[in-house]
Tab-separated table of C-alpha atoms in Angstrom:
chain	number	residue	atom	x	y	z
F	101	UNK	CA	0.000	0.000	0.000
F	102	UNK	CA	1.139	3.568	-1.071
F	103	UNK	CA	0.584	5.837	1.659
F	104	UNK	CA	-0.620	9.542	0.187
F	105	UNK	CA	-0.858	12.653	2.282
F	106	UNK	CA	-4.174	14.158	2.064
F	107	UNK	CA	-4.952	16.997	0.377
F	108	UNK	CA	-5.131	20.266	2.316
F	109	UNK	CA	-6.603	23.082	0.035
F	110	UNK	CA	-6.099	25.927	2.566
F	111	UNK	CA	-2.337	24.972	2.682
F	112	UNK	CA	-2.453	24.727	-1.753
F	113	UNK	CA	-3.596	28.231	-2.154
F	114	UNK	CA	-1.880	29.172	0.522
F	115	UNK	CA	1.821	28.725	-1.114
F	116	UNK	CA	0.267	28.302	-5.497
F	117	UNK	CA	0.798	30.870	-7.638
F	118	UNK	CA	-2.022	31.972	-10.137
F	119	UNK	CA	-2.034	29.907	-13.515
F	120	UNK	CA	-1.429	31.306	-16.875
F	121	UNK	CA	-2.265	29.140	-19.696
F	122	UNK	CA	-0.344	30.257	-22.951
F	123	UNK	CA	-2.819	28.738	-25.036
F	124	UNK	CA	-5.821	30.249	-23.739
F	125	UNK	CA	-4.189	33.547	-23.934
F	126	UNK	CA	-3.745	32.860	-27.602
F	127	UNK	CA	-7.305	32.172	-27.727
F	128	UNK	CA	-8.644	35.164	-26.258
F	129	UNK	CA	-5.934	37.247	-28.193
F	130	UNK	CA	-7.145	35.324	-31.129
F	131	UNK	CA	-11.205	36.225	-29.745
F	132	UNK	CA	-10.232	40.124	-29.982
F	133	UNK	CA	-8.613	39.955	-33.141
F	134	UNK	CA	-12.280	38.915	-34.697
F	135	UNK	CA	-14.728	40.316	-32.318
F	136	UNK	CA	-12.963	43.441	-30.810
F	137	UNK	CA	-11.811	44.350	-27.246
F	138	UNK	CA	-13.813	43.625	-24.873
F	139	UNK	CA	-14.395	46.100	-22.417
F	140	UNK	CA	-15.533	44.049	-19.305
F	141	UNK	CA	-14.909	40.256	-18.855
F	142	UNK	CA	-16.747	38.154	-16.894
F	143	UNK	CA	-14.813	34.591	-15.483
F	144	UNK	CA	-17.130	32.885	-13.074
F	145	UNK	CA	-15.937	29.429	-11.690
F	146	UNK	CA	-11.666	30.485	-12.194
F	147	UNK	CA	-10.191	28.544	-9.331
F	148	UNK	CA	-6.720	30.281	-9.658
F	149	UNK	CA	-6.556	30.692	-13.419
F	150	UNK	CA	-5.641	34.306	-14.395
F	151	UNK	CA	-4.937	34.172	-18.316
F	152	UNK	CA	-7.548	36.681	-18.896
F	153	UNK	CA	-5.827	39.253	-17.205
F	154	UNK	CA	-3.299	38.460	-19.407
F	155	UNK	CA	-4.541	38.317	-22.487
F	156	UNK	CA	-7.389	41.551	-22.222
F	157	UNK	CA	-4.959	43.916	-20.041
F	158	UNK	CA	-6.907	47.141	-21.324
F	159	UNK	CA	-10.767	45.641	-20.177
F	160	UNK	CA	-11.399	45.183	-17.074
F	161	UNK	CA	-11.452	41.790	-15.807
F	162	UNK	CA	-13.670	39.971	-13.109
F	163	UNK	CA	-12.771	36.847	-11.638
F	164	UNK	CA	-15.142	35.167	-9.598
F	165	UNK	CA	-14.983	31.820	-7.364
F	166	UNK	CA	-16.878	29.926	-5.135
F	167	UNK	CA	-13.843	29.193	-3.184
F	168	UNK	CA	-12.235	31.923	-0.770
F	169	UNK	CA	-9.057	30.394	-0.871
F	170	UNK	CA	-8.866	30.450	-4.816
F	171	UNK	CA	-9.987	34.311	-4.708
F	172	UNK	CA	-7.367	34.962	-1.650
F	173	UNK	CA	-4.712	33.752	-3.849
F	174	UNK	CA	-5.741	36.330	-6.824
F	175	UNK	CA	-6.330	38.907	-4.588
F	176	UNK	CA	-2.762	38.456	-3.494
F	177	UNK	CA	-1.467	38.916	-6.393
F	178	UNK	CA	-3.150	41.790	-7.259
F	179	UNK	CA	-6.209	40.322	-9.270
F	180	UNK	CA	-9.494	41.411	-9.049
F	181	UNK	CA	-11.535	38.712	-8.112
F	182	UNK	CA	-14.980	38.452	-6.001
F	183	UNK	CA	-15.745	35.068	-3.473
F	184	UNK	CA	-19.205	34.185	-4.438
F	185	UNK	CA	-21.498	31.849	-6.384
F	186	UNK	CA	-21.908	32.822	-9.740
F	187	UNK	CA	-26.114	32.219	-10.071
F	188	UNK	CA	-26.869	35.097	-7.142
F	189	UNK	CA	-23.878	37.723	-8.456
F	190	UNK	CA	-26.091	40.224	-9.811
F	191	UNK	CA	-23.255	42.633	-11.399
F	192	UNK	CA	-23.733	46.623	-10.893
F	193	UNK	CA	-22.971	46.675	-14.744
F	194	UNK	CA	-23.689	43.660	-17.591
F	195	UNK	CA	-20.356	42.256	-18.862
F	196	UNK	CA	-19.492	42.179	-22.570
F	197	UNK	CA	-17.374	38.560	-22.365
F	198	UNK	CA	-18.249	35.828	-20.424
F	199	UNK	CA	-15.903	32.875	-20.037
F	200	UNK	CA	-17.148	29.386	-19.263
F	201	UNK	CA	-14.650	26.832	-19.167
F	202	UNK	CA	-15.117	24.076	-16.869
F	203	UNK	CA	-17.264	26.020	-14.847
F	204	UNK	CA	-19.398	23.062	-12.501
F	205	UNK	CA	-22.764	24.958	-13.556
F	206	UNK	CA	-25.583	25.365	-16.123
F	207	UNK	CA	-24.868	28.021	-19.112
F	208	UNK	CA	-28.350	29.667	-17.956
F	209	UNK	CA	-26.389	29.914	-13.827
F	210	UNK	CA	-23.915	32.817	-16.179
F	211	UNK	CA	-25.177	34.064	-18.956
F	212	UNK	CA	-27.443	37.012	-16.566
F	213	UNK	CA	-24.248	38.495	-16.392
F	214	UNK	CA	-23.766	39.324	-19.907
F	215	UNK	CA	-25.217	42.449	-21.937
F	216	UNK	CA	-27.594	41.531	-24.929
F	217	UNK	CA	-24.954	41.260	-27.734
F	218	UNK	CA	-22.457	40.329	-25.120
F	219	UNK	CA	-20.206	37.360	-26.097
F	220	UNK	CA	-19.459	33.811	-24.720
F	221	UNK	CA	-16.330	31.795	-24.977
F	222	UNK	CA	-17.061	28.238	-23.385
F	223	UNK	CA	-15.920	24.840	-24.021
F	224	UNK	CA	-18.374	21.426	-23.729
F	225	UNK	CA	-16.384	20.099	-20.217
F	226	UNK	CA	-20.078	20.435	-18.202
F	227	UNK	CA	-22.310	20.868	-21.309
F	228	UNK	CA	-22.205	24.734	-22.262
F	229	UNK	CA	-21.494	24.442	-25.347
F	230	UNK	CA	-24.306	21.754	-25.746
F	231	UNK	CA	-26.819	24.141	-24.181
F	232	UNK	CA	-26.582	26.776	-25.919
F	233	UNK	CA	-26.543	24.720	-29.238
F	234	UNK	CA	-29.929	23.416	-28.335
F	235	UNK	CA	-31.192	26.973	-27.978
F	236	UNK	CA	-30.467	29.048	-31.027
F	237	UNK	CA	-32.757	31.841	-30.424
F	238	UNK	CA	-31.222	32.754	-27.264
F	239	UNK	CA	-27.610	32.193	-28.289
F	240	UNK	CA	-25.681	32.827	-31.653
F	241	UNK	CA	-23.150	30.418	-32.681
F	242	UNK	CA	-20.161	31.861	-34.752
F	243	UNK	CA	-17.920	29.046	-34.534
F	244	UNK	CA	-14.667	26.994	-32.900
F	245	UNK	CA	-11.714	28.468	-32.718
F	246	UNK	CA	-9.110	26.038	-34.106
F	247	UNK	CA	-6.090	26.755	-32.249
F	248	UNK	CA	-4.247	23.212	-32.979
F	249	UNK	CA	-2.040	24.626	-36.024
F	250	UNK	CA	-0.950	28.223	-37.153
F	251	UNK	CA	-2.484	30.824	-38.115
F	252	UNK	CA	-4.924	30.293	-35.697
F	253	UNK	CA	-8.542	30.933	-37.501
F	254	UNK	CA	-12.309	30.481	-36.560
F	255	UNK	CA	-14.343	27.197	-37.879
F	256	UNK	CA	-17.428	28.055	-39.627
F	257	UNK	CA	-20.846	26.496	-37.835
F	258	UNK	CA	-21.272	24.021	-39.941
F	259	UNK	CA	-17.912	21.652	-39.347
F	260	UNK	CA	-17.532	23.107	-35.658
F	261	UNK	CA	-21.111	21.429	-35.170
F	262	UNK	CA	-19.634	18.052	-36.902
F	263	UNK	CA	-16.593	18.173	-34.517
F	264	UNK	CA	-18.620	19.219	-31.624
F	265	UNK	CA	-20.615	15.940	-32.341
F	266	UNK	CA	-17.716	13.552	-32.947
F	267	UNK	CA	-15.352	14.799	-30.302
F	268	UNK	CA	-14.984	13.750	-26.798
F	269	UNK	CA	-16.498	16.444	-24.654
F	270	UNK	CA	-12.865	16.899	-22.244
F	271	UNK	CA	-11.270	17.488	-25.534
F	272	UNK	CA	-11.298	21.541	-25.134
F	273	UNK	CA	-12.612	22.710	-28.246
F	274	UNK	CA	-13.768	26.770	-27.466
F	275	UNK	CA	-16.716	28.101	-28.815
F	276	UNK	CA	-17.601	31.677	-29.567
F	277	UNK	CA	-21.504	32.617	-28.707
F	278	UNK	CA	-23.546	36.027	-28.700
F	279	UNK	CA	-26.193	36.294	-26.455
F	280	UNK	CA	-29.392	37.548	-28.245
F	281	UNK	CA	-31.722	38.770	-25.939
């Protein structure tokens, strides 16, 4: 028998730094390139990724976790980020980007957040993707981004629904979304 030390996740966030993930910085740099900046960003369910920051350092970005010890480490390092769950934040002002990737809840938990017109970036992990697929009225779908080879370049509906369909749902393929109404 191996003998593993459990898990403290006070003592984690206590001594991790916050994450940057160089590909989903290319992503959202990629995002802007064909949608615009965004001025506010929205990224419920973060843990202690930070790549937005990164990525859209002239919007202003708004981290939000269910976890205090995940926000405590942001806040540390200077992020803005808010302890809370994500379905009763009710934001002074509607974001224009909301990011759900991985996020534990429904697409419908987020998406109050955002402004009519607003955009999504999400990947299938819990089903987001999925959901707003199955309700086109309420959400336009522009695409995948393909990030696997260079230039990086947006999938039109059609074969991002085919791969959508034939691809495992941890794969992380990210789709772009506007909210409509």
């Amino acid at each position: 028998d191996i003998d593993f030390p459990e898990f403290d996740p006070k003592r984690f966030y206590q001594s991790a730094e916050p994450s940057y993930s160089e590909d989903l910085i290319e992503i959202y740099q990629f995002f802007q390139s064909e949608f615009g900046l965004p001025r506010r960003v929205f990224y419920p369910c973060c843990d202690r990724d930070a790549s937005p920051t990164r990525a859209f350092p002239k919007s202003e970005v708004i981290q939000l976790d269910i976890s205090e010890d995940a926000v405590d480490l942001l806040k540390r390092h200077g992020i803005e980020a808010l302890s809370g769950d994500v379905r009763k934040y009710r934001p002074e002002e509607k974001f224009d980007l909301l990011i759900l990737l991985n996020p534990c809840i429904k697409t419908r938990n987020a998406t109050h957040t955002i402004k009519r017109g607003g955009h999504i970036i999400a990947n299938d992990y819990h089903g987001n993707t999925t959901q707003m697929l199955r309700n086109p009225f309420k959400y336009k779908f522009h695409g995948t981004i393909h990030h696997g080879k260079k230039p990086m370049k947006m999938l039109d509906t059609k074969y991002s629904k085919r791969l959508l369909n034939e691809t495992n749902p941890f794969f992380n393929l990210y789709s772009v979304f506007t909210k409509r109404f």
